[in-house]
PDB file of C-alpha atoms and ligand atoms in Angstrom:
ATOM      1  CA  MET F   1       0.000   0.000   0.000  1.00 72.00           C
ATOM      2  CA  THR F   2       1.249   3.489  -0.786  1.00 81.00           C
ATOM      3  CA  PRO F   3       2.317   5.215   2.448  1.00 83.00           C
ATOM      4  CA  HIS F   4       0.404   8.290   3.529  1.00 92.00           C
ATOM      5  CA  LEU F   5       1.849  11.551   2.258  1.00 97.00           C
ATOM      6  CA  ASP F   6       2.241  13.946   5.164  1.00 98.00           C
ATOM      7  CA  PHE F   7       1.451  17.530   4.283  1.00 98.00           C
ATOM      8  CA  SER F   8       3.217  20.033   6.505  1.00 98.00           C
ATOM      9  CA  VAL F   9       2.161  23.643   6.049  1.00 98.00           C
ATOM     10  CA  ASN F  10       4.722  26.351   6.670  1.00 98.00           C
ATOM     11  CA  VAL F  11       3.026  29.423   8.196  1.00 98.00           C
ATOM     12  CA  ASP F  12       6.144  31.659   8.382  1.00 98.00           C
ATOM     13  CA  HIS F  13       4.648  34.202   6.024  1.00 98.00           C
ATOM     14  CA  VAL F  14       1.621  34.779   8.209  1.00 98.00           C
ATOM     15  CA  ALA F  15       4.218  36.123  10.647  1.00 98.00           C
ATOM     16  CA  THR F  16       5.779  38.166   7.816  1.00 97.00           C
ATOM     17  CA  LEU F  17       2.419  39.947   7.401  1.00 97.00           C
ATOM     18  CA  ARG F  18       2.017  40.403  11.143  1.00 97.00           C
ATOM     19  CA  ASN F  19       5.496  41.888  11.478  1.00 96.00           C
ATOM     20  CA  ALA F  20       4.845  44.335   8.606  1.00 96.00           C
ATOM     21  CA  ARG F  21       2.710  46.349  11.033  1.00 95.00           C
ATOM     22  CA  GLY F  22       4.420  45.379  14.263  1.00 92.00           C
ATOM     23  CA  GLY F  23       1.231  44.172  15.947  1.00 93.00           C
ATOM     24  CA  SER F  24      -0.247  40.783  16.730  1.00 95.00           C
ATOM     25  CA  PHE F  25      -2.387  40.204  13.634  1.00 96.00           C
ATOM     26  CA  PRO F  26      -2.483  37.935  11.648  1.00 97.00           C
ATOM     27  CA  CYS F  27      -1.384  35.351  14.190  1.00 98.00           C
ATOM     28  CA  PRO F  28       0.661  32.369  12.924  1.00 98.00           C
ATOM     29  CA  VAL F  29      -0.636  30.198  15.778  1.00 98.00           C
ATOM     30  CA  GLU F  30      -4.214  30.850  14.647  1.00 98.00           C
ATOM     31  CA  ALA F  31      -3.112  30.041  11.073  1.00 98.00           C
ATOM     32  CA  ALA F  32      -1.624  26.772  12.339  1.00 98.00           C
ATOM     33  CA  ARG F  33      -4.987  25.915  13.893  1.00 98.00           C
ATOM     34  CA  VAL F  34      -6.820  26.633  10.622  1.00 98.00           C
ATOM     35  CA  VAL F  35      -4.447  24.599   8.427  1.00 98.00           C
ATOM     36  CA  VAL F  36      -4.627  21.590  10.745  1.00 98.00           C
ATOM     37  CA  ASP F  37      -8.431  21.797  10.865  1.00 98.00           C
ATOM     38  CA  ALA F  38      -8.391  21.870   7.041  1.00 98.00           C
ATOM     39  CA  GLY F  39      -6.373  18.658   6.781  1.00 97.00           C
ATOM     40  CA  ALA F  40      -2.687  19.502   7.136  1.00 98.00           C
ATOM     41  CA  ASP F  41      -0.771  16.734   8.939  1.00 98.00           C
ATOM     42  CA  GLY F  42       1.708  19.094  10.529  1.00 98.00           C
ATOM     43  CA  VAL F  43       2.938  22.659  10.869  1.00 98.00           C
ATOM     44  CA  THR F  44       6.361  23.915   9.805  1.00 98.00           C
ATOM     45  CA  LEU F  45       8.005  26.970  11.366  1.00 98.00           C
ATOM     46  CA  HIS F  46      11.449  28.345  10.527  1.00 97.00           C
ATOM     47  CA  LEU F  47      12.947  30.341  13.362  1.00 97.00           C
ATOM     48  CA  ARG F  48      15.611  32.358  11.603  1.00 94.00           C
ATOM     49  CA  GLU F  49      18.577  33.878  13.368  1.00 93.00           C
ATOM     50  CA  ASP F  50      17.287  37.391  12.531  1.00 92.00           C
ATOM     51  CA  ARG F  51      13.675  36.537  13.596  1.00 94.00           C
ATOM     52  CA  ARG F  52      12.398  38.170  10.413  1.00 92.00           C
ATOM     53  CA  HIS F  53       9.109  36.271  10.570  1.00 95.00           C
ATOM     54  CA  ILE F  54       8.588  33.567  13.208  1.00 97.00           C
ATOM     55  CA  ARG F  55       9.587  34.499  16.759  1.00 97.00           C
ATOM     56  CA  ASP F  56      10.504  32.328  19.730  1.00 98.00           C
ATOM     57  CA  ARG F  57       7.075  32.765  21.325  1.00 98.00           C
ATOM     58  CA  ASP F  58       5.302  31.590  18.128  1.00 98.00           C
ATOM     59  CA  VAL F  59       7.245  28.329  18.227  1.00 98.00           C
ATOM     60  CA  GLU F  60       6.547  27.817  21.930  1.00 98.00           C
ATOM     61  CA  ARG F  61       2.855  28.436  21.379  1.00 98.00           C
ATOM     62  CA  VAL F  62       2.515  26.150  18.341  1.00 98.00           C
ATOM     63  CA  ARG F  63       4.315  23.434  20.277  1.00 97.00           C
ATOM     64  CA  ALA F  64       2.016  23.886  23.287  1.00 97.00           C
ATOM     65  CA  GLU F  65      -1.314  24.617  21.618  1.00 98.00           C
ATOM     66  CA  ILE F  66      -1.410  22.718  18.316  1.00 98.00           C
ATOM     67  CA  ALA F  67      -1.927  18.976  18.466  1.00 95.00           C
ATOM     68  CA  ALA F  68      -0.406  18.236  15.043  1.00 98.00           C
ATOM     69  CA  PRO F  69       3.362  17.666  14.927  1.00 98.00           C
ATOM     70  CA  LEU F  70       5.668  20.659  14.654  1.00 98.00           C
ATOM     71  CA  ASN F  71       8.392  20.460  12.026  1.00 98.00           C
ATOM     72  CA  PHE F  72      10.949  22.940  13.319  1.00 98.00           C
ATOM     73  CA  GLU F  73      13.266  24.332  10.640  1.00 98.00           C
ATOM     74  CA  MET F  74      16.516  25.695  11.950  1.00 97.00           C
ATOM     75  CA  ALA F  75      20.123  26.377  11.148  1.00 96.00           C
ATOM     76  CA  ALA F  76      22.671  24.137  12.861  1.00 96.00           C
ATOM     77  CA  THR F  77      23.835  26.689  15.416  1.00 96.00           C
ATOM     78  CA  GLU F  78      24.339  26.412  19.170  1.00 97.00           C
ATOM     79  CA  GLU F  79      21.480  28.853  19.774  1.00 97.00           C
ATOM     80  CA  MET F  80      18.980  26.852  17.704  1.00 98.00           C
ATOM     81  CA  VAL F  81      20.051  23.447  18.974  1.00 98.00           C
ATOM     82  CA  ALA F  82      19.654  24.684  22.568  1.00 98.00           C
ATOM     83  CA  PHE F  83      16.207  26.085  21.672  1.00 98.00           C
ATOM     84  CA  ALA F  84      15.152  22.754  20.115  1.00 98.00           C
ATOM     85  CA  GLU F  85      16.458  20.834  23.122  1.00 98.00           C
ATOM     86  CA  ARG F  86      14.194  22.983  25.272  1.00 98.00           C
ATOM     87  CA  ILE F  87      10.980  22.791  23.248  1.00 97.00           C
ATOM     88  CA  ARG F  88      11.577  19.260  21.849  1.00 97.00           C
ATOM     89  CA  PRO F  89       9.674  19.367  18.562  1.00 98.00           C
ATOM     90  CA  PRO F  90       8.938  15.894  17.187  1.00 98.00           C
ATOM     91  CA  TYR F  91      10.663  16.821  13.901  1.00 98.00           C
ATOM     92  CA  CYS F  92      13.505  19.143  12.975  1.00 98.00           C
ATOM     93  CA  CYS F  93      14.794  20.065   9.550  1.00 98.00           C
ATOM     94  CA  LEU F  94      18.314  21.488   9.416  1.00 97.00           C
ATOM     95  CA  VAL F  95      18.647  24.174   6.770  1.00 96.00           C
ATOM     96  CA  PRO F  96      21.409  26.484   5.578  1.00 92.00           C
ATOM     97  CA  GLU F  97      20.869  30.102   6.523  1.00 82.00           C
ATOM     98  CA  LYS F  98      22.438  33.257   5.166  1.00 76.00           C
ATOM     99  CA  ARG F  99      21.460  36.566   6.655  1.00 65.00           C
ATOM    100  CA  ALA F 100      21.111  38.357   3.295  1.00 65.00           C
ATOM    101  CA  GLU F 101      19.015  35.742   1.483  1.00 71.00           C
ATOM    102  CA  LEU F 102      15.308  36.263   0.773  1.00 70.00           C
ATOM    103  CA  THR F 103      14.574  32.612   1.506  1.00 70.00           C
ATOM    104  CA  THR F 104      16.506  29.340   1.879  1.00 67.00           C
ATOM    105  CA  GLU F 105      18.348  29.490  -1.416  1.00 72.00           C
ATOM    106  CA  GLY F 106      19.873  26.049  -1.707  1.00 83.00           C
ATOM    107  CA  GLY F 107      20.361  22.816   0.122  1.00 92.00           C
ATOM    108  CA  LEU F 108      22.737  22.453   3.019  1.00 95.00           C
ATOM    109  CA  ASP F 109      26.219  21.437   1.873  1.00 94.00           C
ATOM    110  CA  VAL F 110      26.702  18.475   4.189  1.00 95.00           C
ATOM    111  CA  LEU F 111      30.064  17.617   2.650  1.00 94.00           C
ATOM    112  CA  ARG F 112      31.557  20.988   3.544  1.00 91.00           C
ATOM    113  CA  ALA F 113      29.607  21.725   6.720  1.00 90.00           C
ATOM    114  CA  SER F 114      31.315  22.555   9.989  1.00 90.00           C
ATOM    115  CA  PRO F 115      31.818  19.727  12.495  1.00 92.00           C
ATOM    116  CA  PHE F 116      28.998  21.292  14.523  1.00 95.00           C
ATOM    117  CA  LEU F 117      26.477  19.791  12.070  1.00 96.00           C
ATOM    118  CA  ALA F 118      27.297  16.288  13.341  1.00 97.00           C
ATOM    119  CA  GLU F 119      26.976  17.482  16.932  1.00 97.00           C
ATOM    120  CA  ALA F 120      23.611  19.102  16.125  1.00 98.00           C
ATOM    121  CA  VAL F 121      22.268  15.847  14.651  1.00 98.00           C
ATOM    122  CA  GLN F 122      23.451  13.868  17.678  1.00 98.00           C
ATOM    123  CA  ARG F 123      22.068  16.306  20.235  1.00 98.00           C
ATOM    124  CA  LEU F 124      18.697  16.547  18.492  1.00 98.00           C
ATOM    125  CA  ARG F 125      18.404  12.785  18.250  1.00 98.00           C
ATOM    126  CA  ALA F 126      19.324  12.484  21.916  1.00 98.00           C
ATOM    127  CA  ALA F 127      16.384  14.839  22.610  1.00 98.00           C
ATOM    128  CA  ASP F 128      14.073  12.437  20.693  1.00 97.00           C
ATOM    129  CA  VAL F 129      13.757  14.711  17.703  1.00 98.00           C
ATOM    130  CA  ARG F 130      13.517  13.109  14.244  1.00 98.00           C
ATOM    131  CA  VAL F 131      16.194  14.861  12.220  1.00 98.00           C
ATOM    132  CA  SER F 132      15.962  15.757   8.569  1.00 98.00           C
ATOM    133  CA  ILE F 133      18.512  17.684   6.490  1.00 98.00           C
ATOM    134  CA  PHE F 134      17.467  19.924   3.597  1.00 97.00           C
ATOM    135  CA  ILE F 135      19.735  19.073   0.649  1.00 97.00           C
ATOM    136  CA  GLU F 136      19.985  19.003  -3.117  1.00 96.00           C
ATOM    137  CA  ALA F 137      19.262  15.680  -4.833  1.00 97.00           C
ATOM    138  CA  ASP F 138      22.961  14.870  -5.077  1.00 96.00           C
ATOM    139  CA  PRO F 139      24.061  11.301  -4.227  1.00 96.00           C
ATOM    140  CA  ALA F 140      27.175  12.473  -2.340  1.00 96.00           C
ATOM    141  CA  GLN F 141      25.107  14.845  -0.177  1.00 97.00           C
ATOM    142  CA  ILE F 142      22.555  12.098   0.476  1.00 97.00           C
ATOM    143  CA  GLN F 143      25.261   9.631   1.579  1.00 97.00           C
ATOM    144  CA  ALA F 144      26.804  12.279   3.817  1.00 97.00           C
ATOM    145  CA  ALA F 145      23.432  13.050   5.448  1.00 97.00           C
ATOM    146  CA  ALA F 146      22.912   9.337   6.163  1.00 98.00           C
ATOM    147  CA  ALA F 147      26.447   9.016   7.556  1.00 97.00           C
ATOM    148  CA  LEU F 148      25.766  11.863  10.001  1.00 97.00           C
ATOM    149  CA  GLY F 149      22.814   9.955  11.446  1.00 97.00           C
ATOM    150  CA  ALA F 150      19.920  11.954   9.978  1.00 98.00           C
ATOM    151  CA  GLN F 151      16.740   9.891   9.729  1.00 98.00           C
ATOM    152  CA  ALA F 152      15.321  11.865   6.802  1.00 98.00           C
ATOM    153  CA  ILE F 153      16.314  14.252   4.065  1.00 98.00           C
ATOM    154  CA  GLU F 154      14.193  16.953   2.526  1.00 98.00           C
ATOM    155  CA  LEU F 155      14.984  17.326  -1.147  1.00 98.00           C
ATOM    156  CA  HIS F 156      15.177  20.945  -2.302  1.00 97.00           C
ATOM    157  CA  THR F 157      12.599  21.231  -5.082  1.00 98.00           C
ATOM    158  CA  GLY F 158      13.372  24.837  -6.043  1.00 97.00           C
ATOM    159  CA  ARG F 159      15.174  24.084  -9.307  1.00 96.00           C
ATOM    160  CA  TYR F 160      12.204  21.966 -10.421  1.00 98.00           C
ATOM    161  CA  ALA F 161       9.385  24.180  -9.177  1.00 98.00           C
ATOM    162  CA  GLU F 162      10.857  27.614  -9.875  1.00 96.00           C
ATOM    163  CA  GLY F 163      12.950  26.910 -12.974  1.00 96.00           C
ATOM    164  CA  PRO F 164      11.848  27.117 -16.614  1.00 96.00           C
ATOM    165  CA  VAL F 165       8.900  24.867 -17.504  1.00 96.00           C
ATOM    166  CA  GLU F 166      10.919  23.227 -20.296  1.00 97.00           C
ATOM    167  CA  ASP F 167      13.485  22.105 -17.715  1.00 97.00           C
ATOM    168  CA  ARG F 168      10.965  20.438 -15.407  1.00 97.00           C
ATOM    169  CA  ALA F 169      11.249  16.910 -16.815  1.00 97.00           C
ATOM    170  CA  ALA F 170      15.033  16.939 -16.365  1.00 98.00           C
ATOM    171  CA  GLN F 171      14.741  18.335 -12.844  1.00 98.00           C
ATOM    172  CA  LEU F 172      12.138  15.717 -11.953  1.00 98.00           C
ATOM    173  CA  ALA F 173      14.468  12.981 -13.210  1.00 98.00           C
ATOM    174  CA  ARG F 174      17.225  14.387 -10.976  1.00 97.00           C
ATOM    175  CA  LEU F 175      14.871  14.432  -7.983  1.00 98.00           C
ATOM    176  CA  LYS F 176      13.723  10.893  -8.747  1.00 98.00           C
ATOM    177  CA  SER F 177      17.308   9.571  -8.623  1.00 98.00           C
ATOM    178  CA  GLY F 178      17.720  11.425  -5.329  1.00 98.00           C
ATOM    179  CA  VAL F 179      14.638   9.705  -3.928  1.00 98.00           C
ATOM    180  CA  ALA F 180      16.024   6.294  -4.955  1.00 98.00           C
ATOM    181  CA  ALA F 181      19.464   7.038  -3.458  1.00 98.00           C
ATOM    182  CA  ALA F 182      17.901   8.207  -0.191  1.00 98.00           C
ATOM    183  CA  LYS F 183      15.687   5.127   0.039  1.00 97.00           C
ATOM    184  CA  ALA F 184      18.692   2.897  -0.593  1.00 97.00           C
ATOM    185  CA  ALA F 185      20.517   4.706   2.234  1.00 97.00           C
ATOM    186  CA  GLY F 186      17.602   3.962   4.580  1.00 97.00           C
ATOM    187  CA  LEU F 187      16.398   7.571   4.797  1.00 98.00           C
ATOM    188  CA  LEU F 188      12.868   8.933   4.829  1.00 98.00           C
ATOM    189  CA  VAL F 189      12.348  11.272   1.884  1.00 98.00           C
ATOM    190  CA  HIS F 190      10.628  14.632   2.154  1.00 98.00           C
ATOM    191  CA  ALA F 191      10.370  17.386  -0.454  1.00 98.00           C
ATOM    192  CA  GLY F 192       9.828  21.100  -0.451  1.00 98.00           C
ATOM    193  CA  HIS F 193      10.484  24.608  -1.705  1.00 97.00           C
ATOM    194  CA  GLY F 194       8.572  26.609  -4.268  1.00 98.00           C
ATOM    195  CA  LEU F 195       5.800  24.036  -4.735  1.00 98.00           C
ATOM    196  CA  THR F 196       2.465  25.143  -6.167  1.00 98.00           C
ATOM    197  CA  TYR F 197      -0.792  23.567  -7.340  1.00 98.00           C
ATOM    198  CA  ASP F 198       0.942  22.887 -10.693  1.00 98.00           C
ATOM    199  CA  THR F 199       4.102  21.281  -9.416  1.00 98.00           C
ATOM    200  CA  VAL F 200       3.169  19.299  -6.303  1.00 98.00           C
ATOM    201  CA  GLY F 201       1.348  16.436  -8.043  1.00 98.00           C
ATOM    202  CA  ALA F 202       4.411  14.931  -9.743  1.00 98.00           C
ATOM    203  CA  LEU F 203       6.142  14.534  -6.367  1.00 98.00           C
ATOM    204  CA  ALA F 204       3.021  13.390  -4.510  1.00 98.00           C
ATOM    205  CA  ALA F 205       2.721  10.553  -7.025  1.00 98.00           C
ATOM    206  CA  TRP F 206       6.017   9.004  -5.865  1.00 98.00           C
ATOM    207  CA  PRO F 207       5.235   6.563  -3.032  1.00 97.00           C
ATOM    208  CA  ASP F 208       8.705   6.946  -1.519  1.00 97.00           C
ATOM    209  CA  VAL F 209       8.140  10.644  -0.848  1.00 98.00           C
ATOM    210  CA  THR F 210       6.468  10.646   2.557  1.00 97.00           C
ATOM    211  CA  GLU F 211       6.180  14.362   3.317  1.00 98.00           C
ATOM    212  CA  VAL F 212       5.900  17.654   1.476  1.00 98.00           C
ATOM    213  CA  SER F 213       6.353  21.052   3.068  1.00 98.00           C
ATOM    214  CA  ILE F 214       4.690  24.052   1.443  1.00 98.00           C
ATOM    215  CA  GLY F 215       4.636  27.679   2.524  1.00 98.00           C
ATOM    216  CA  HIS F 216       4.953  30.762   0.370  1.00 98.00           C
ATOM    217  CA  PHE F 217       2.586  29.895  -2.484  1.00 98.00           C
ATOM    218  CA  LEU F 218       0.012  28.448  -0.103  1.00 98.00           C
ATOM    219  CA  ILE F 219      -0.080  31.488   2.180  1.00 98.00           C
ATOM    220  CA  SER F 220      -0.123  33.825  -0.850  1.00 98.00           C
ATOM    221  CA  GLN F 221      -2.915  31.919  -2.578  1.00 98.00           C
ATOM    222  CA  SER F 222      -4.968  32.003   0.600  1.00 98.00           C
ATOM    223  CA  VAL F 223      -5.375  35.776   0.116  1.00 97.00           C
ATOM    224  CA  PHE F 224      -7.607  34.912  -2.840  1.00 98.00           C
ATOM    225  CA  GLU F 225      -9.075  31.578  -1.803  1.00 98.00           C
ATOM    226  CA  GLY F 226      -8.970  31.485   1.990  1.00 98.00           C
ATOM    227  CA  LEU F 227      -6.483  29.511   4.068  1.00 98.00           C
ATOM    228  CA  GLY F 228      -8.612  26.441   4.754  1.00 98.00           C
ATOM    229  CA  ALA F 229      -9.785  26.197   1.137  1.00 98.00           C
ATOM    230  CA  THR F 230      -6.207  26.456  -0.153  1.00 98.00           C
ATOM    231  CA  VAL F 231      -5.066  23.641   2.144  1.00 98.00           C
ATOM    232  CA  ARG F 232      -8.016  21.491   1.068  1.00 98.00           C
ATOM    233  CA  ARG F 233      -7.275  22.096  -2.616  1.00 98.00           C
ATOM    234  CA  PHE F 234      -3.608  21.144  -2.150  1.00 98.00           C
ATOM    235  CA  ARG F 235      -4.695  18.030  -0.283  1.00 98.00           C
ATOM    236  CA  ALA F 236      -7.088  17.047  -3.087  1.00 98.00           C
ATOM    237  CA  ILE F 237      -4.398  17.538  -5.763  1.00 98.00           C
ATOM    238  CA  MET F 238      -1.899  15.445  -3.796  1.00 98.00           C
ATOM    239  CA  ASP F 239      -4.408  12.693  -3.003  1.00 97.00           C
ATOM    240  CA  ALA F 240      -5.470  12.472  -6.663  1.00 97.00           C
ATOM    241  CA  ALA F 241      -1.854  12.210  -7.825  1.00 97.00           C
ATOM    242  CA  ARG F 242      -0.940   9.634  -5.185  1.00 97.00           C
ATOM    243  CA  ASN F 243      -3.948   7.404  -5.800  1.00 93.00           C
ATOM    244  CA  ALA F 244      -3.852   7.608  -9.614  1.00 92.00           C
TER     245      ALA F 244
HETATM  246  N1  PXP I 301      11.265  23.285   3.120  1.00 80.16           N
HETATM  247  C1  PXP I 301      12.302  24.006   3.585  1.00 80.16           C
HETATM  248  C2  PXP I 301      13.429  23.281   4.240  1.00 80.16           C
HETATM  249  C3  PXP I 301      12.315  25.414   3.483  1.00 80.16           C
HETATM  250  O1  PXP I 301      13.352  26.116   3.972  1.00 80.16           O
HETATM  251  C4  PXP I 301      11.205  26.047   2.894  1.00 80.16           C
HETATM  252  C5  PXP I 301      11.175  27.531   2.793  1.00 80.16           C
HETATM  253  O2  PXP I 301      12.262  27.970   2.124  1.00 80.16           O
HETATM  254  C6  PXP I 301      10.150  25.251   2.432  1.00 80.16           C
HETATM  255  C7  PXP I 301      10.205  23.876   2.545  1.00 80.16           C
HETATM  256  C8  PXP I 301       8.911  25.835   1.848  1.00 80.16           C
HETATM  257  O3  PXP I 301       9.189  26.530   0.697  1.00 80.16           O
HETATM  258  P1  PXP I 301       8.080  27.495   0.123  1.00 80.16           P
HETATM  259  O4  PXP I 301       7.834  28.546   1.147  1.00 80.16           O
HETATM  260  O5  PXP I 301       8.694  28.007  -1.129  1.00 80.16           O
HETATM  261  O6  PXP I 301       6.856  26.650  -0.129  1.00 80.16           O
END
């Protein structure tokens, strides 16, 4: 039987809107409640070093108030590992972070990462956190993530989802080899970045992909369609692709 595809909704950009006016509205915790009620399996939050969207209190509140699992995205830094050890999210995804970037621009380079990455994986696992690393679909990166003790990888789908349409087939083929390499290495396979109604189905159709994480398009589209309706439409597209 095809395993369930977990759909984790990233609500960071609800906090971006809130912070634009410096008040408390719209509230990312309320958004988390709505997306879970609409069928999301989990909630993703990225606490960036510069706190440009999600803040510490948002993470604490989602962890305490939302029953669905929190997927906590973080850079492998002492500050973030200590934070995760305190709030103990069920899932963490380690991502690269550059202060000047608009969003997470590429996968984490596990091969050239500082030795602290290995310590971060070990400490998170010791705190009972399932650890994923956000990487490109490159066999050497996948092997390195497995060797560090990560239980999952999240494949960066940006080049597929945001690149030219005529390049999509080639990018999908690259992602598909990454999925096979990760499976062979005993890793769970997740996918995310830049996914939309048009691009999510191809990945949802692969039974070895067990989670997708979607944020910016979903929150943007909800301006026109409503947050719950947007989640439900994503869910329907993914279910149709997976069961086809
Ligand atoms: N997964 C990871 C690891 C991310 O860092 C992000 C945001 O960059 C996403 C998924 C979601 O990407 P998007 O907001 O483009 O849907």
